[in-house]
XYZ file of C-alpha atoms in Angstrom:
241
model
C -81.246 -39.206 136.128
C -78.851 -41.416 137.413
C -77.976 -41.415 141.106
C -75.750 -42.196 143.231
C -75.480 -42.296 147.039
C -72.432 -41.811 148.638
C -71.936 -42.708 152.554
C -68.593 -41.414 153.693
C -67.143 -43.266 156.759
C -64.400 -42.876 159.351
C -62.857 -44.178 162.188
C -60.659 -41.063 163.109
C -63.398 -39.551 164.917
C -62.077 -37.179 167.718
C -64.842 -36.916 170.144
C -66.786 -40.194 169.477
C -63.601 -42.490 168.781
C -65.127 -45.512 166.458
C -68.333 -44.460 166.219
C -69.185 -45.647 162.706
C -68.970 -49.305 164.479
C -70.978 -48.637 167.479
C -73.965 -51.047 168.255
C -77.001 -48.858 168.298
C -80.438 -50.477 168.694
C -78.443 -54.131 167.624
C -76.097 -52.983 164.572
C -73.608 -50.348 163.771
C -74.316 -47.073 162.876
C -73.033 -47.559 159.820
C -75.729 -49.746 159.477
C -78.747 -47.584 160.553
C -78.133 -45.422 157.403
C -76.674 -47.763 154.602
C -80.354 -49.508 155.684
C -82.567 -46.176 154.862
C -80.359 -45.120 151.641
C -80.759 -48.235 150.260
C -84.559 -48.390 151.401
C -85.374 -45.100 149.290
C -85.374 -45.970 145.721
C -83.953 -49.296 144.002
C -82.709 -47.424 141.100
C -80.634 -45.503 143.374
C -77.101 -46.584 143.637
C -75.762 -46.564 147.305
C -71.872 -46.777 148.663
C -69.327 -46.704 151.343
C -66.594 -44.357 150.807
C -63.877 -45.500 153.803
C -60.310 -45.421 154.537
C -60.530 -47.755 157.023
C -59.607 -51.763 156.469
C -61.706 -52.770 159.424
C -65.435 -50.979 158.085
C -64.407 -52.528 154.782
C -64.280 -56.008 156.351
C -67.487 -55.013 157.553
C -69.566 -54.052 155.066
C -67.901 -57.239 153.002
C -69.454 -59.341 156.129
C -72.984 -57.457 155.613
C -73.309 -57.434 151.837
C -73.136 -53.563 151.970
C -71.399 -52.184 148.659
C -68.129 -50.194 149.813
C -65.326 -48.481 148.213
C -61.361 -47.699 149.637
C -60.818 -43.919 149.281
C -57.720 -42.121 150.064
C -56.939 -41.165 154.000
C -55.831 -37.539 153.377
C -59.256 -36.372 152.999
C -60.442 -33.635 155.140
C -63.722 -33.854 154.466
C -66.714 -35.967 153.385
C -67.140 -34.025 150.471
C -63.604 -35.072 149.507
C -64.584 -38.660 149.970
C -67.257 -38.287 147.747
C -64.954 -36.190 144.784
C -63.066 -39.357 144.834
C -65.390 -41.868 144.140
C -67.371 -39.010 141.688
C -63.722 -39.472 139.542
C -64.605 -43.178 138.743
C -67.949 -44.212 138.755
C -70.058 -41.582 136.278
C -73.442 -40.615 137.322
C -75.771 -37.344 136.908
C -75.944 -36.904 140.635
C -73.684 -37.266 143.518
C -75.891 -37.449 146.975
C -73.702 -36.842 150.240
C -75.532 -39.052 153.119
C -73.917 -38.811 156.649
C -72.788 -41.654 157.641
C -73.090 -40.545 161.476
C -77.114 -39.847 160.610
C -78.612 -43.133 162.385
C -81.981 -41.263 161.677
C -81.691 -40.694 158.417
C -84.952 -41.855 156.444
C -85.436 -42.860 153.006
C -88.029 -39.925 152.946
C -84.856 -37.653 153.068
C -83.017 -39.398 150.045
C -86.242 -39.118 147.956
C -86.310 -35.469 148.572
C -82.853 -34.645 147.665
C -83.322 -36.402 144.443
C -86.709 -34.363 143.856
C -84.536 -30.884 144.667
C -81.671 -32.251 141.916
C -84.491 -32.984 139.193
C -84.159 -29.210 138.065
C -80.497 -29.624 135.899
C -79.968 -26.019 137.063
C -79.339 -27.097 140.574
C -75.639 -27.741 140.997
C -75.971 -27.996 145.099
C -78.874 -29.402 146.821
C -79.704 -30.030 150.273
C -82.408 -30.358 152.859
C -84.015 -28.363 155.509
C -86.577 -28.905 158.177
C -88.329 -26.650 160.882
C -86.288 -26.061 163.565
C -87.181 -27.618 167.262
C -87.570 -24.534 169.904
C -84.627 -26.436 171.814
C -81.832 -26.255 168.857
C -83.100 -22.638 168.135
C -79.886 -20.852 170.745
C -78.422 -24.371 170.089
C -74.621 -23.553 168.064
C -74.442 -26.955 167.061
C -77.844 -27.102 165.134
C -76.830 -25.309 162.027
C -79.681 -22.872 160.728
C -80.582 -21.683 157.384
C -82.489 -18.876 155.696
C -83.376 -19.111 151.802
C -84.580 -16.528 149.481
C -88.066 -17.028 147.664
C -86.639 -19.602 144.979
C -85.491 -22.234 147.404
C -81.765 -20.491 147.074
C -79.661 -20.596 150.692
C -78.957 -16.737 151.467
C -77.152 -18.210 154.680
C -75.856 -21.065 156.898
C -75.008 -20.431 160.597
C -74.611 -21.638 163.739
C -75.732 -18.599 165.143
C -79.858 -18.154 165.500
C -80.649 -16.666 162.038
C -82.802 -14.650 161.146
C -82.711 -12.453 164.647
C -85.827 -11.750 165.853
C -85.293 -8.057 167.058
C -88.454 -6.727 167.029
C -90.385 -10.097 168.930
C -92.136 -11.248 165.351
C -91.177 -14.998 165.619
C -90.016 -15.682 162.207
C -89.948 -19.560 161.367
C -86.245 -21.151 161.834
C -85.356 -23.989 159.775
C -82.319 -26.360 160.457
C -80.286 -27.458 157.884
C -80.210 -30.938 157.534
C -75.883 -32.238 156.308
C -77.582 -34.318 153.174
C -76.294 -32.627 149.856
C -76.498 -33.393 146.134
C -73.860 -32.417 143.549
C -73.542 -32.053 139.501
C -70.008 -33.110 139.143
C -68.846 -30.131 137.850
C -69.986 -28.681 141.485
C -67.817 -30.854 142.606
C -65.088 -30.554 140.840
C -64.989 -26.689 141.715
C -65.296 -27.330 145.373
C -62.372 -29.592 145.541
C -60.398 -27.035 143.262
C -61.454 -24.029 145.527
C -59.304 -22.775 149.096
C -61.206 -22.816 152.169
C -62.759 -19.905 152.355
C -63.156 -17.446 155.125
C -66.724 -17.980 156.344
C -66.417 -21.712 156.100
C -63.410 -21.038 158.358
C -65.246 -19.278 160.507
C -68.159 -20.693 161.289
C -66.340 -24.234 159.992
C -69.461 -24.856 158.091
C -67.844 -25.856 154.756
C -71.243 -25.779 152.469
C -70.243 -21.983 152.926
C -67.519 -22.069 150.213
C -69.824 -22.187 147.741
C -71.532 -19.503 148.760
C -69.065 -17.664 149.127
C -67.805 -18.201 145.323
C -71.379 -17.701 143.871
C -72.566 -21.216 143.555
C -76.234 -21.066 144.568
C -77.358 -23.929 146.906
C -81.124 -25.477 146.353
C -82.665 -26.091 149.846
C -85.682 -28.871 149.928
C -87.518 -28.826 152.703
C -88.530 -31.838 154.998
C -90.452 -32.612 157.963
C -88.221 -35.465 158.998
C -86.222 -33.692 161.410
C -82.390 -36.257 162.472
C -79.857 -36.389 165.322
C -76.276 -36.341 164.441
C -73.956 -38.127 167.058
C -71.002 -36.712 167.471
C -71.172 -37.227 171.506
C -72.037 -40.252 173.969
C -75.088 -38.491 174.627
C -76.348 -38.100 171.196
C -75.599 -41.962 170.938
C -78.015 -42.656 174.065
C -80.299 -40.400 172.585
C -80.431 -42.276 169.329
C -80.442 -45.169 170.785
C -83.864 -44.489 172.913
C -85.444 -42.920 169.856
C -84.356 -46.571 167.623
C -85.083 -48.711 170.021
C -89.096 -46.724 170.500
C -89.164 -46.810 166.939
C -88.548 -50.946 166.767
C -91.112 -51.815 169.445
């Protein structure tokens, strides 16, 4: 199966401005995760899908493989249809490229979910903390027996009416893709759910493409704020010494 492992990056963030370039723990964030998807398997192909001149110059600098994509995406996922039109492989991975905790433990399970060629969608879970439970911006996720998402939300799912703590599970934003998965999503409107909850692994859901959810016990911290950058930052910088 041959892999690839796409890292879509931005500068036109609105509520961390830059933060793709930040210094966290003594390089960019960028850097943090190109480091662990390259770390996870050597026959795993990894690249930067950018619009931006200045984290091309970068990763030119750093020896970090990078590719120019188009600046009307809206989305990662579009990043990653782009390159998916030029460079042929069995299996498109979706890393974060604002995941400074992302592990090569989480690349190596995504690849394990896409072994079964029935999967067109994969992507990861892990228990949920008790803090990000009532926490809107920790996405949750409930699966049927198979592995199969039943739901994504940013509300606390399942609800516990009747006091029988259920286990909650956070979905973790790393996703794999056939390329005919893909090529649907890309093709497809935004749908209403995605709209609503804008969660956009929803449209496929929503058009009855089943999603594969691995599980993991790596848990990760997205920054999107100047807090979740300090927070990162304590955790790296713990981590080094």
């Amino acid at each position: 199966m041959k892999a690839v492992a796409i890292i879509p990056a931005r500068l036109a963030s609105t509520r961390l401005p830059r933060k793709m370039l930040r210094d966290i723990a003594g390089q960019p964030l960028l850097g943090w995760v190109y480091q662990a998807a390259r770390a996870a398997s050597p026959e795993v192909e990894v690249m930067i899908a950018t619009d931006s001149d200045e984290i091309m110059r970068l990763a030119q600098s750093r020896g970090w493989t990078a590719e120019m994509t188009a600046s009307t995406h809206r989305s990662g996922t579009e990043r990653v249809h782009e390159i998916s039109s030029r460079l042929q492989a069995d299996v498109y991975l979706n890393v974060q490229g604002d995941e400074p905790l992302t592990r090569p433990e989480h690349i190596t399970a995504l690849l394990a979910v896409m072994q079964d060629e029935s999967v067109q969608v994969g992507t990861l879970k892990t228990p949920c903390p008790e803090h990000d439970v009532q926490n809107p911006n920790a996405v949750k996720v409930v699966t049927e027996k198979s592995g199969n998402a039943l739901y994504f939300s940013r509300a606390t799912i399942p609800h516990d009416r009747d006091r029988t703590n259920p286990p909650y599970f956070k979905h973790l934003g790393f996703y794999g893709y056939r390329k005919s998965a893909l090529d649907r999503f890309c093709a497809l409107p935004e749908s209403l759910l995605e709209r609503s909850e804008r969660l956009e692994q929803l449209r496929f859901l929503e058009n009855g493409i089943p999603i594969r959810v691995g599980e993991t016990p790596f848990d990760t911290v997205g920054v999107d704020t100047e807090e979740d950058l300090q927070r990162v930052e304590a955790i790296l910088k713990t981590k080094k010494s």
